[in-house]
Amino acid sequence: MIDSPFKIVLADLSSHTILYVDVPTGKIMSEIPYPASVRPAGAILAEDRRTAYIPAVNKSGKGILFALNLESISLYQLPVDFPSPIRFCLAPGGRHAYLADTAGALYALDLASLAVKQWGHMPEDTGCAGIAASDNSVYTVWECAEDGAIAIFNRQGELTQQIPLQGKPTYLALTPQGKLLVAHTAGKSGGEGIDIIDTARCGGLF
Protein backbone atom coordinates (compact mmCIF):
# COMPACT_ATOMS: atom_id res chain seq x y z
CA MET A 1 0.00 0.00 0.00
CA ILE A 2 1.27 3.48 -0.91
CA ASP A 3 0.50 5.93 1.90
CA SER A 4 2.99 8.71 1.05
CA PRO A 5 1.78 11.06 -1.70
CA PHE A 6 4.22 11.83 -4.50
CA LYS A 7 4.11 12.92 -8.11
CA ILE A 8 5.52 11.51 -11.33
CA VAL A 9 5.99 12.75 -14.88
CA LEU A 10 5.12 10.44 -17.78
CA ALA A 11 5.36 10.74 -21.56
CA ASP A 12 2.25 9.51 -23.36
CA LEU A 13 3.49 8.57 -26.84
CA SER A 14 0.01 7.96 -28.24
CA SER A 15 -1.45 11.36 -27.38
CA HIS A 16 1.84 13.32 -27.64
CA THR A 17 1.46 14.73 -24.16
CA ILE A 18 3.47 14.88 -20.94
CA LEU A 19 1.37 13.80 -17.96
CA TYR A 20 1.95 15.19 -14.47
CA VAL A 21 0.34 12.61 -12.18
CA ASP A 22 -0.43 12.58 -8.47
CA VAL A 23 0.24 9.19 -6.85
CA PRO A 24 -1.42 7.19 -5.32
CA THR A 25 -4.68 8.92 -6.30
CA GLY A 26 -3.86 8.59 -10.00
CA LYS A 27 -5.17 12.08 -10.69
CA ILE A 28 -3.67 13.74 -13.78
CA MET A 29 -2.78 17.23 -12.60
CA SER A 30 -1.64 18.53 -15.98
CA GLU A 31 -1.46 17.37 -19.60
CA ILE A 32 1.20 19.24 -21.57
CA PRO A 33 1.36 18.66 -25.34
CA TYR A 34 4.68 18.20 -27.12
CA PRO A 35 5.37 18.27 -30.89
CA ALA A 36 4.16 15.15 -32.69
CA SER A 37 7.37 15.19 -34.76
CA VAL A 38 9.50 14.15 -31.76
CA ARG A 39 9.64 10.93 -29.72
CA PRO A 40 10.49 11.23 -25.99
CA ALA A 41 13.01 8.80 -24.54
CA GLY A 42 11.80 9.40 -21.00
CA ALA A 43 10.60 12.00 -18.51
CA ILE A 44 12.75 12.71 -15.44
CA LEU A 45 11.60 14.80 -12.50
CA ALA A 46 14.30 16.93 -10.84
CA GLU A 47 14.89 16.84 -7.09
CA ASP A 48 13.31 20.25 -6.58
CA ARG A 49 10.04 18.92 -8.05
CA ARG A 50 9.75 22.16 -10.02
CA THR A 51 11.38 21.01 -13.25
CA ALA A 52 11.25 17.89 -15.39
CA TYR A 53 13.54 17.01 -18.28
CA ILE A 54 12.36 15.17 -21.37
CA PRO A 55 15.08 13.85 -23.71
CA ALA A 56 13.70 13.12 -27.16
CA VAL A 57 14.58 12.31 -30.75
CA ASN A 58 13.46 14.60 -33.58
CA LYS A 59 12.41 13.55 -37.09
CA SER A 60 16.04 13.84 -38.27
CA GLY A 61 17.18 11.32 -35.67
CA LYS A 62 19.00 13.89 -33.53
CA GLY A 63 18.73 14.19 -29.78
CA ILE A 64 16.95 17.16 -28.25
CA LEU A 65 16.09 18.08 -24.68
CA PHE A 66 12.95 19.71 -23.30
CA ALA A 67 12.57 21.29 -19.87
CA LEU A 68 9.15 21.41 -18.26
CA ASN A 69 8.49 24.09 -15.64
CA LEU A 70 5.93 22.48 -13.34
CA GLU A 71 5.05 25.75 -11.61
CA SER A 72 4.05 27.63 -14.76
CA ILE A 73 3.29 24.39 -16.70
CA SER A 74 5.40 25.53 -19.64
CA LEU A 75 7.45 23.30 -21.92
CA TYR A 76 10.46 24.63 -23.80
CA GLN A 77 13.33 23.15 -25.80
CA LEU A 78 16.83 23.75 -24.49
CA PRO A 79 19.52 24.94 -26.95
CA VAL A 80 21.63 21.80 -26.73
CA ASP A 81 22.62 19.31 -29.42
CA PHE A 82 23.52 15.67 -28.79
CA PRO A 83 23.11 12.27 -30.47
CA SER A 84 19.92 10.23 -30.23
CA PRO A 85 19.43 9.33 -26.52
CA ILE A 86 18.20 5.95 -25.31
CA ARG A 87 19.06 6.33 -21.60
CA PHE A 88 19.12 9.51 -19.53
CA CYS A 89 19.49 10.34 -15.83
CA LEU A 90 19.99 13.32 -13.56
CA ALA A 91 22.73 13.57 -10.96
CA PRO A 92 21.88 14.57 -7.38
CA GLY A 93 21.73 18.34 -7.13
CA GLY A 94 20.25 18.76 -10.60
CA ARG A 95 23.34 20.40 -12.14
CA HIS A 96 24.43 17.50 -14.37
CA ALA A 97 22.81 14.82 -16.51
CA TYR A 98 24.21 11.72 -18.18
CA LEU A 99 23.02 9.95 -21.30
CA ALA A 100 23.83 7.05 -23.58
CA ASP A 101 23.04 7.12 -27.29
CA THR A 102 21.93 4.44 -29.71
CA ALA A 103 25.52 3.92 -30.91
CA GLY A 104 26.79 2.97 -27.45
CA ALA A 105 28.47 6.25 -26.47
CA LEU A 106 28.20 7.83 -23.02
CA TYR A 107 27.93 11.59 -22.47
CA ALA A 108 27.91 14.10 -19.61
CA LEU A 109 25.71 17.19 -19.89
CA ASP A 110 26.15 20.34 -17.78
CA LEU A 111 22.60 21.66 -17.41
CA ALA A 112 23.81 25.15 -16.49
CA SER A 113 26.19 25.76 -19.40
CA LEU A 114 24.55 23.11 -21.65
CA ALA A 115 28.02 21.81 -22.53
CA VAL A 116 28.09 18.19 -23.71
CA LYS A 117 31.17 16.00 -23.26
CA GLN A 118 31.58 12.46 -24.58
CA TRP A 119 33.11 10.14 -22.01
CA GLY A 120 33.66 7.04 -24.09
CA HIS A 121 32.30 4.52 -26.53
CA MET A 122 31.40 0.90 -25.97
CA PRO A 123 32.06 -1.91 -28.50
CA GLU A 124 29.87 -1.99 -31.60
CA ASP A 125 27.51 -4.77 -30.47
CA THR A 126 26.90 -3.24 -27.02
CA GLY A 127 23.76 -1.34 -25.98
CA CYS A 128 23.02 0.63 -22.81
CA ALA A 129 20.20 -0.88 -20.75
CA GLY A 130 20.26 1.59 -17.84
CA ILE A 131 22.03 4.54 -16.23
CA ALA A 132 21.93 6.11 -12.76
CA ALA A 133 24.05 8.61 -10.82
CA SER A 134 25.03 9.22 -7.20
CA ASP A 135 26.98 12.10 -5.67
CA ASN A 136 30.29 10.53 -6.70
CA SER A 137 29.65 7.95 -9.42
CA VAL A 138 27.74 7.21 -12.60
CA TYR A 139 26.46 3.64 -12.93
CA THR A 140 25.73 2.15 -16.34
CA VAL A 141 24.65 -1.32 -17.42
CA TRP A 142 25.31 -2.69 -20.89
CA GLU A 143 23.89 -5.59 -22.88
CA CYS A 144 26.47 -7.47 -24.93
CA ALA A 145 26.12 -10.24 -27.51
CA GLU A 146 25.88 -13.00 -24.90
CA ASP A 147 25.59 -11.43 -21.44
CA GLY A 148 26.19 -7.98 -19.97
CA ALA A 149 28.25 -5.85 -17.63
CA ILE A 150 28.06 -2.93 -15.21
CA ALA A 151 30.48 -0.07 -15.89
CA ILE A 152 31.04 2.49 -13.14
CA PHE A 153 32.53 5.93 -13.79
CA ASN A 154 33.58 8.75 -11.50
CA ARG A 155 32.17 12.24 -12.07
CA GLN A 156 35.20 13.08 -14.22
CA GLY A 157 34.32 10.36 -16.71
CA GLU A 158 37.02 7.87 -15.69
CA LEU A 159 36.08 4.19 -15.67
CA THR A 160 36.62 2.90 -12.12
CA GLN A 161 35.06 -0.56 -12.17
CA GLN A 162 33.56 -3.23 -14.40
CA ILE A 163 31.32 -5.99 -13.09
CA PRO A 164 30.34 -8.89 -15.39
CA LEU A 165 26.72 -10.04 -15.27
CA GLN A 166 25.36 -13.55 -15.73
CA GLY A 167 22.51 -12.60 -18.02
CA LYS A 168 21.41 -9.82 -20.37
CA PRO A 169 20.50 -6.68 -18.41
CA THR A 170 17.21 -4.92 -19.10
CA TYR A 171 16.98 -2.32 -16.31
CA LEU A 172 19.08 -0.55 -13.68
CA ALA A 173 17.98 1.42 -10.62
CA LEU A 174 19.89 3.02 -7.73
CA THR A 175 18.06 3.06 -4.38
CA PRO A 176 18.46 5.84 -1.78
CA GLN A 177 20.30 3.27 0.35
CA GLY A 178 23.02 2.88 -2.28
CA LYS A 179 21.91 -0.45 -3.72
CA LEU A 180 22.08 -1.13 -7.44
CA LEU A 181 19.18 -3.20 -8.75
CA VAL A 182 19.90 -4.83 -12.11
CA ALA A 183 17.18 -6.85 -13.80
CA HIS A 184 18.31 -9.30 -16.50
CA THR A 185 16.96 -11.93 -18.83
CA ALA A 186 18.68 -15.22 -19.57
CA GLY A 187 22.08 -15.07 -21.22
CA LYS A 188 24.88 -17.48 -22.01
CA SER A 189 26.11 -17.79 -18.43
CA GLY A 190 22.94 -17.31 -16.38
CA GLY A 191 19.16 -17.10 -16.20
CA GLU A 192 16.75 -14.26 -15.62
CA GLY A 193 16.57 -12.47 -12.27
CA ILE A 194 17.59 -9.38 -10.33
CA ASP A 195 21.08 -8.68 -8.98
CA ILE A 196 21.42 -6.47 -5.89
CA ILE A 197 24.82 -4.79 -5.52
CA ASP A 198 25.94 -2.67 -2.57
CA THR A 199 27.77 0.32 -4.09
CA ALA A 200 29.59 0.91 -0.79
CA ARG A 201 31.48 -2.34 -1.39
CA CYS A 202 32.51 -1.52 -4.96
CA GLY A 203 36.26 -1.19 -5.13
CA GLY A 204 38.69 -0.55 -7.94
CA LEU A 205 38.68 -1.78 -11.52
CA PHE A 206 38.71 -5.54 -11.94
Short mmCIF file of N, CA, C and O in Angstrom, two decimals, residues 11-106:
data_model
loop_
_atom_site.label_atom_id
_atom_site.label_comp_id
_atom_site.label_asym_id
_atom_site.label_seq_id
_atom_site.Cartn_x
_atom_site.Cartn_y
_atom_site.Cartn_z
N ALA A 11 5.55 10.36 -20.16
CA ALA A 11 5.36 10.74 -21.56
C ALA A 11 4.37 9.78 -22.19
O ALA A 11 4.60 8.57 -22.21
N ASP A 12 3.26 10.31 -22.68
CA ASP A 12 2.25 9.51 -23.36
C ASP A 12 2.51 9.61 -24.86
O ASP A 12 2.22 10.62 -25.49
N LEU A 13 3.09 8.54 -25.43
CA LEU A 13 3.49 8.57 -26.84
C LEU A 13 2.29 8.58 -27.78
O LEU A 13 2.38 9.09 -28.90
N SER A 14 1.17 8.02 -27.35
CA SER A 14 0.01 7.96 -28.24
C SER A 14 -0.69 9.30 -28.39
O SER A 14 -1.18 9.63 -29.47
N SER A 15 -0.75 10.07 -27.32
CA SER A 15 -1.45 11.36 -27.38
C SER A 15 -0.50 12.54 -27.51
O SER A 15 -0.94 13.69 -27.57
N HIS A 16 0.82 12.27 -27.53
CA HIS A 16 1.84 13.32 -27.64
C HIS A 16 1.69 14.34 -26.52
O HIS A 16 1.69 15.55 -26.75
N THR A 17 1.58 13.85 -25.31
CA THR A 17 1.46 14.73 -24.16
C THR A 17 2.36 14.24 -23.02
O THR A 17 2.66 13.05 -22.91
N ILE A 18 2.78 15.19 -22.18
CA ILE A 18 3.47 14.88 -20.94
C ILE A 18 2.43 14.95 -19.83
O ILE A 18 1.71 15.93 -19.69
N LEU A 19 2.35 13.89 -19.03
CA LEU A 19 1.37 13.80 -17.96
C LEU A 19 2.04 14.03 -16.62
O LEU A 19 3.07 13.41 -16.31
N TYR A 20 1.49 14.94 -15.83
CA TYR A 20 1.95 15.19 -14.47
C TYR A 20 0.91 14.56 -13.54
O TYR A 20 -0.22 15.02 -13.47
N VAL A 21 1.30 13.47 -12.86
CA VAL A 21 0.34 12.61 -12.18
C VAL A 21 0.59 12.60 -10.67
O VAL A 21 1.73 12.48 -10.22
N ASP A 22 -0.49 12.71 -9.92
CA ASP A 22 -0.43 12.58 -8.47
C ASP A 22 -0.63 11.11 -8.10
O ASP A 22 -1.57 10.46 -8.56
N VAL A 23 0.30 10.59 -7.28
CA VAL A 23 0.24 9.19 -6.85
C VAL A 23 0.08 9.19 -5.33
O VAL A 23 0.71 9.98 -4.64
N PRO A 24 -0.74 8.36 -4.74
CA PRO A 24 -1.42 7.19 -5.32
C PRO A 24 -2.83 7.45 -5.84
O PRO A 24 -3.51 6.50 -6.22
N THR A 25 -3.30 8.69 -5.85
CA THR A 25 -4.68 8.92 -6.30
C THR A 25 -4.86 8.65 -7.78
O THR A 25 -5.95 8.34 -8.24
N GLY A 26 -3.78 8.78 -8.56
CA GLY A 26 -3.86 8.59 -10.00
C GLY A 26 -4.41 9.79 -10.74
O GLY A 26 -4.61 9.74 -11.96
N LYS A 27 -4.63 10.89 -10.06
CA LYS A 27 -5.17 12.08 -10.69
C LYS A 27 -4.14 12.74 -11.60
O LYS A 27 -3.00 12.96 -11.21
N ILE A 28 -4.54 13.03 -12.84
CA ILE A 28 -3.67 13.74 -13.78
C ILE A 28 -3.81 15.23 -13.49
O ILE A 28 -4.86 15.83 -13.71
N MET A 29 -2.74 15.82 -12.98
CA MET A 29 -2.78 17.23 -12.60
C MET A 29 -2.63 18.15 -13.81
O MET A 29 -3.23 19.22 -13.85
N SER A 30 -1.83 17.72 -14.78
CA SER A 30 -1.64 18.53 -15.98
C SER A 30 -1.35 17.61 -17.16
O SER A 30 -0.74 16.55 -17.00
N GLU A 31 -1.79 18.03 -18.34
CA GLU A 31 -1.46 17.37 -19.60
C GLU A 31 -0.83 18.42 -20.51
O GLU A 31 -1.49 19.37 -20.90
N ILE A 32 0.46 18.24 -20.82
CA ILE A 32 1.20 19.24 -21.57
C ILE A 32 1.55 18.67 -22.93
O ILE A 32 2.29 17.67 -23.01
N PRO A 33 1.06 19.21 -24.01
CA PRO A 33 1.36 18.66 -25.34
C PRO A 33 2.81 18.93 -25.75
O PRO A 33 3.41 19.94 -25.37
N TYR A 34 3.37 18.00 -26.52
CA TYR A 34 4.68 18.20 -27.12
C TYR A 34 4.55 17.94 -28.62
O TYR A 34 3.58 17.29 -29.06
N PRO A 35 5.50 18.42 -29.44
CA PRO A 35 5.37 18.27 -30.89
C PRO A 35 5.26 16.80 -31.31
O PRO A 35 6.00 15.94 -30.83
N ALA A 36 4.35 16.52 -32.21
CA ALA A 36 4.16 15.15 -32.69
C ALA A 36 5.35 14.66 -33.51
O ALA A 36 5.47 13.45 -33.74
N SER A 37 6.22 15.56 -33.93
CA SER A 37 7.37 15.19 -34.76
C SER A 37 8.54 14.66 -33.93
O SER A 37 9.56 14.26 -34.50
N VAL A 38 8.42 14.65 -32.60
CA VAL A 38 9.50 14.15 -31.76
C VAL A 38 9.02 12.94 -30.97
O VAL A 38 7.81 12.77 -30.75
N ARG A 39 9.96 12.12 -30.53
CA ARG A 39 9.64 10.93 -29.72
C ARG A 39 10.44 10.98 -28.42
O ARG A 39 11.66 10.84 -28.44
N PRO A 40 9.77 11.18 -27.28
CA PRO A 40 10.49 11.23 -25.99
C PRO A 40 11.15 9.89 -25.66
O PRO A 40 10.63 8.83 -25.99
N ALA A 41 12.32 9.99 -25.02
CA ALA A 41 13.01 8.80 -24.54
C ALA A 41 12.85 8.64 -23.04
O ALA A 41 13.46 7.75 -22.44
N GLY A 42 12.02 9.48 -22.43
CA GLY A 42 11.80 9.40 -21.00
C GLY A 42 11.32 10.74 -20.47
O GLY A 42 11.26 11.73 -21.21
N ALA A 43 10.99 10.77 -19.19
CA ALA A 43 10.60 12.00 -18.51
C ALA A 43 11.14 11.90 -17.09
O ALA A 43 10.75 11.00 -16.34
N ILE A 44 12.04 12.80 -16.71
CA ILE A 44 12.75 12.71 -15.44
C ILE A 44 12.45 13.94 -14.61
O ILE A 44 12.70 15.07 -15.04
N LEU A 45 11.94 13.72 -13.42
CA LEU A 45 11.60 14.80 -12.50
C LEU A 45 12.82 15.17 -11.66
O LEU A 45 13.46 14.30 -11.07
N ALA A 46 13.16 16.46 -11.62
CA ALA A 46 14.30 16.93 -10.84
C ALA A 46 13.99 16.87 -9.35
O ALA A 46 12.84 16.80 -8.93
N GLU A 47 15.05 16.94 -8.54
CA GLU A 47 14.89 16.84 -7.09
C GLU A 47 14.01 17.94 -6.52
O GLU A 47 13.29 17.72 -5.55
N ASP A 48 14.08 19.13 -7.12
CA ASP A 48 13.31 20.25 -6.58
C ASP A 48 11.82 20.15 -6.88
O ASP A 48 11.03 20.97 -6.40
N ARG A 49 11.43 19.16 -7.68
CA ARG A 49 10.04 18.92 -8.05
C ARG A 49 9.42 20.11 -8.79
O ARG A 49 8.21 20.18 -8.93
N ARG A 50 10.25 21.01 -9.28
CA ARG A 50 9.75 22.16 -10.02
C ARG A 50 10.05 22.06 -11.51
O ARG A 50 9.48 22.79 -12.31
N THR A 51 10.96 21.15 -11.87
CA THR A 51 11.38 21.01 -13.25
C THR A 51 11.45 19.53 -13.62
O THR A 51 11.83 18.70 -12.80
N ALA A 52 11.06 19.23 -14.84
CA ALA A 52 11.25 17.89 -15.39
C ALA A 52 11.98 18.02 -16.71
O ALA A 52 11.84 19.03 -17.42
N TYR A 53 12.79 17.02 -17.03
CA TYR A 53 13.54 17.01 -18.28
C TYR A 53 13.04 15.87 -19.14
O TYR A 53 12.83 14.75 -18.66
N ILE A 54 12.85 16.17 -20.43
CA ILE A 54 12.36 15.17 -21.37
C ILE A 54 13.33 15.06 -22.54
O ILE A 54 13.31 15.90 -23.45
N PRO A 55 14.24 14.08 -22.53
CA PRO A 55 15.08 13.85 -23.71
C PRO A 55 14.24 13.23 -24.81
O PRO A 55 13.33 12.44 -24.55
N ALA A 56 14.53 13.60 -26.04
CA ALA A 56 13.70 13.12 -27.16
C ALA A 56 14.54 13.03 -28.42
O ALA A 56 15.69 13.49 -28.48
N VAL A 57 13.95 12.44 -29.43
CA VAL A 57 14.58 12.31 -30.75
C VAL A 57 13.68 13.03 -31.75
O VAL A 57 12.46 12.81 -31.77
N ASN A 58 14.27 13.90 -32.58
CA ASN A 58 13.46 14.60 -33.58
C ASN A 58 13.36 13.78 -34.87
O ASN A 58 13.90 12.68 -34.96
N LYS A 59 12.66 14.30 -35.86
CA LYS A 59 12.41 13.55 -37.09
C LYS A 59 13.68 13.30 -37.90
O LYS A 59 13.70 12.43 -38.77
N SER A 60 14.75 14.06 -37.59
CA SER A 60 16.04 13.84 -38.27
C SER A 60 16.90 12.82 -37.55
O SER A 60 18.01 12.53 -38.00
N GLY A 61 16.42 12.30 -36.42
CA GLY A 61 17.18 11.32 -35.67
C GLY A 61 18.17 11.91 -34.69
O GLY A 61 18.96 11.19 -34.09
N LYS A 62 18.11 13.22 -34.46
CA LYS A 62 19.00 13.89 -33.53
C LYS A 62 18.36 13.99 -32.15
O LYS A 62 17.14 14.04 -32.00
N GLY A 63 19.22 14.04 -31.13
CA GLY A 63 18.73 14.19 -29.78
C GLY A 63 18.42 15.63 -29.44
O GLY A 63 19.16 16.54 -29.82
N ILE A 64 17.31 15.84 -28.74
CA ILE A 64 16.95 17.16 -28.25
C ILE A 64 16.50 17.01 -26.80
O ILE A 64 16.23 15.90 -26.33
N LEU A 65 16.44 18.13 -26.10
CA LEU A 65 16.09 18.08 -24.68
C LEU A 65 15.08 19.18 -24.36
O LEU A 65 15.31 20.35 -24.66
N PHE A 66 13.96 18.77 -23.76
CA PHE A 66 12.95 19.71 -23.30
C PHE A 66 13.06 19.86 -21.78
O PHE A 66 13.41 18.91 -21.07
N ALA A 67 12.74 21.05 -21.30
CA ALA A 67 12.57 21.29 -19.87
C ALA A 67 11.12 21.67 -19.63
O ALA A 67 10.55 22.46 -20.39
N LEU A 68 10.53 21.13 -18.60
CA LEU A 68 9.15 21.41 -18.26
C LEU A 68 9.11 22.10 -16.90
O LEU A 68 9.50 21.52 -15.89
N ASN A 69 8.66 23.35 -16.88
CA ASN A 69 8.49 24.09 -15.64
C ASN A 69 7.13 23.69 -15.05
O ASN A 69 6.09 23.99 -15.63
N LEU A 70 7.16 23.01 -13.92
CA LEU A 70 5.93 22.48 -13.34
C LEU A 70 5.17 23.51 -12.50
O LEU A 70 4.07 23.23 -12.03
N GLU A 71 5.77 24.70 -12.31
CA GLU A 71 5.05 25.75 -11.61
C GLU A 71 4.20 26.56 -12.59
O GLU A 71 3.05 26.88 -12.32
N SER A 72 4.80 26.88 -13.74
CA SER A 72 4.05 27.63 -14.76
C SER A 72 3.43 26.71 -15.81
O SER A 72 2.70 27.16 -16.69
N ILE A 73 3.74 25.39 -15.72
CA ILE A 73 3.29 24.39 -16.70
C ILE A 73 3.64 24.86 -18.12
O ILE A 73 2.78 25.01 -18.99
N SER A 74 4.91 25.10 -18.32
CA SER A 74 5.40 25.53 -19.64
C SER A 74 6.53 24.61 -20.08
O SER A 74 7.41 24.25 -19.30
N LEU A 75 6.47 24.21 -21.33
CA LEU A 75 7.45 23.30 -21.92
C LEU A 75 8.28 24.06 -22.94
O LEU A 75 7.74 24.76 -23.79
N TYR A 76 9.60 23.94 -22.85
CA TYR A 76 10.46 24.63 -23.80
C TYR A 76 11.67 23.77 -24.12
O TYR A 76 12.13 22.97 -23.30
N GLN A 77 12.17 23.92 -25.35
CA GLN A 77 13.33 23.15 -25.80
C GLN A 77 14.60 23.89 -25.44
O GLN A 77 14.73 25.10 -25.66
N LEU A 78 15.55 23.16 -24.87
CA LEU A 78 16.83 23.75 -24.49
C LEU A 78 17.76 23.78 -25.71
O LEU A 78 17.74 22.87 -26.54
N PRO A 79 18.61 24.83 -25.81
CA PRO A 79 19.52 24.94 -26.95
C PRO A 79 20.75 24.06 -26.80
O PRO A 79 21.87 24.54 -26.59
N VAL A 80 20.54 22.76 -26.87
CA VAL A 80 21.63 21.80 -26.73
C VAL A 80 21.48 20.76 -27.82
O VAL A 80 20.37 20.38 -28.20
N ASP A 81 22.62 20.28 -28.33
CA ASP A 81 22.62 19.31 -29.42
C ASP A 81 23.41 18.09 -28.99
O ASP A 81 24.56 18.20 -28.55
N PHE A 82 22.80 16.91 -29.09
CA PHE A 82 23.52 15.67 -28.79
C PHE A 82 22.91 14.54 -29.59
O PHE A 82 21.81 14.67 -30.14
N PRO A 83 23.62 13.40 -29.67
CA PRO A 83 23.11 12.27 -30.47
C PRO A 83 21.82 11.71 -29.87
O PRO A 83 21.42 12.04 -28.75
N SER A 84 21.20 10.83 -30.61
CA SER A 84 19.92 10.23 -30.23
C SER A 84 20.02 9.50 -28.89
O SER A 84 20.78 8.53 -28.76
N PRO A 85 19.29 9.94 -27.85
CA PRO A 85 19.43 9.33 -26.52
C PRO A 85 18.54 8.09 -26.37
O PRO A 85 17.41 8.05 -26.86
N ILE A 86 19.05 7.08 -25.68
CA ILE A 86 18.20 5.95 -25.31
C ILE A 86 18.10 5.82 -23.79
O ILE A 86 17.14 5.26 -23.29
N ARG A 87 19.09 6.33 -23.07
CA ARG A 87 19.06 6.33 -21.60
C ARG A 87 19.51 7.69 -21.11
O ARG A 87 20.42 8.31 -21.68
N PHE A 88 18.87 8.16 -20.02
CA PHE A 88 19.12 9.51 -19.53
C PHE A 88 18.87 9.51 -18.03
O PHE A 88 17.93 8.88 -17.55
N CYS A 89 19.73 10.20 -17.27
CA CYS A 89 19.49 10.34 -15.83
C CYS A 89 20.02 11.67 -15.36
O CYS A 89 20.88 12.29 -16.00
N LEU A 90 19.51 12.10 -14.21
CA LEU A 90 19.99 13.32 -13.56
C LEU A 90 20.87 12.95 -12.38
O LEU A 90 20.60 11.96 -11.68
N ALA A 91 21.90 13.76 -12.14
CA ALA A 91 22.73 13.57 -10.96
C ALA A 91 22.10 14.28 -9.78
O ALA A 91 21.34 15.24 -9.95
N PRO A 92 22.38 13.84 -8.56
CA PRO A 92 21.88 14.57 -7.38
C PRO A 92 22.32 16.04 -7.44
O PRO A 92 23.43 16.36 -7.83
N GLY A 93 21.43 16.91 -7.07
CA GLY A 93 21.73 18.34 -7.13
C GLY A 93 21.17 19.01 -8.36
O GLY A 93 21.01 20.23 -8.39
N GLY A 94 20.89 18.22 -9.41
CA GLY A 94 20.25 18.76 -10.60
C GLY A 94 21.13 19.56 -11.52
O GLY A 94 20.64 20.16 -12.48
N ARG A 95 22.45 19.59 -11.29
CA ARG A 95 23.34 20.40 -12.14
C ARG A 95 23.80 19.63 -13.38
O ARG A 95 24.05 20.21 -14.43
N HIS A 96 23.90 18.30 -13.28
CA HIS A 96 24.43 17.50 -14.37
C HIS A 96 23.46 16.37 -14.75
O HIS A 96 22.68 15.90 -13.93
N ALA A 97 23.56 15.97 -16.01
CA ALA A 97 22.81 14.82 -16.51
C ALA A 97 23.76 13.93 -17.30
O ALA A 97 24.83 14.38 -17.74
N TYR A 98 23.38 12.68 -17.45
CA TYR A 98 24.21 11.72 -18.18
C TYR A 98 23.31 10.95 -19.13
O TYR A 98 22.15 10.64 -18.81
N LEU A 99 23.84 10.64 -20.30
CA LEU A 99 23.02 9.95 -21.30
C LEU A 99 23.87 9.01 -22.13
O LEU A 99 25.08 9.20 -22.29
N ALA A 100 23.21 7.98 -22.64
CA ALA A 100 23.83 7.05 -23.58
C ALA A 100 23.04 7.12 -24.87
O ALA A 100 21.81 7.26 -24.86
N ASP A 101 23.74 7.04 -26.01
CA ASP A 101 23.04 7.12 -27.29
C ASP A 101 22.89 5.74 -27.92
O ASP A 101 23.33 4.73 -27.37
N THR A 102 22.22 5.71 -29.05
CA THR A 102 21.93 4.44 -29.71
C THR A 102 23.18 3.76 -30.25
O THR A 102 23.15 2.56 -30.54
N ALA A 103 24.27 4.50 -30.39
CA ALA A 103 25.52 3.92 -30.91
C ALA A 103 26.42 3.38 -29.80
O ALA A 103 27.52 2.88 -30.09
N GLY A 104 25.99 3.50 -28.55
CA GLY A 104 26.79 2.97 -27.45
C GLY A 104 27.77 3.94 -26.84
O GLY A 104 28.70 3.52 -26.15
N ALA A 105 27.59 5.24 -27.06
CA ALA A 105 28.47 6.25 -26.47
C ALA A 105 27.82 6.84 -25.23
O ALA A 105 26.59 6.92 -25.13
N LEU A 106 28.65 7.26 -24.29
CA LEU A 106 28.20 7.83 -23.02
C LEU A 106 28.62 9.30 -22.96
O LEU A 106 29.75 9.65 -23.32
#
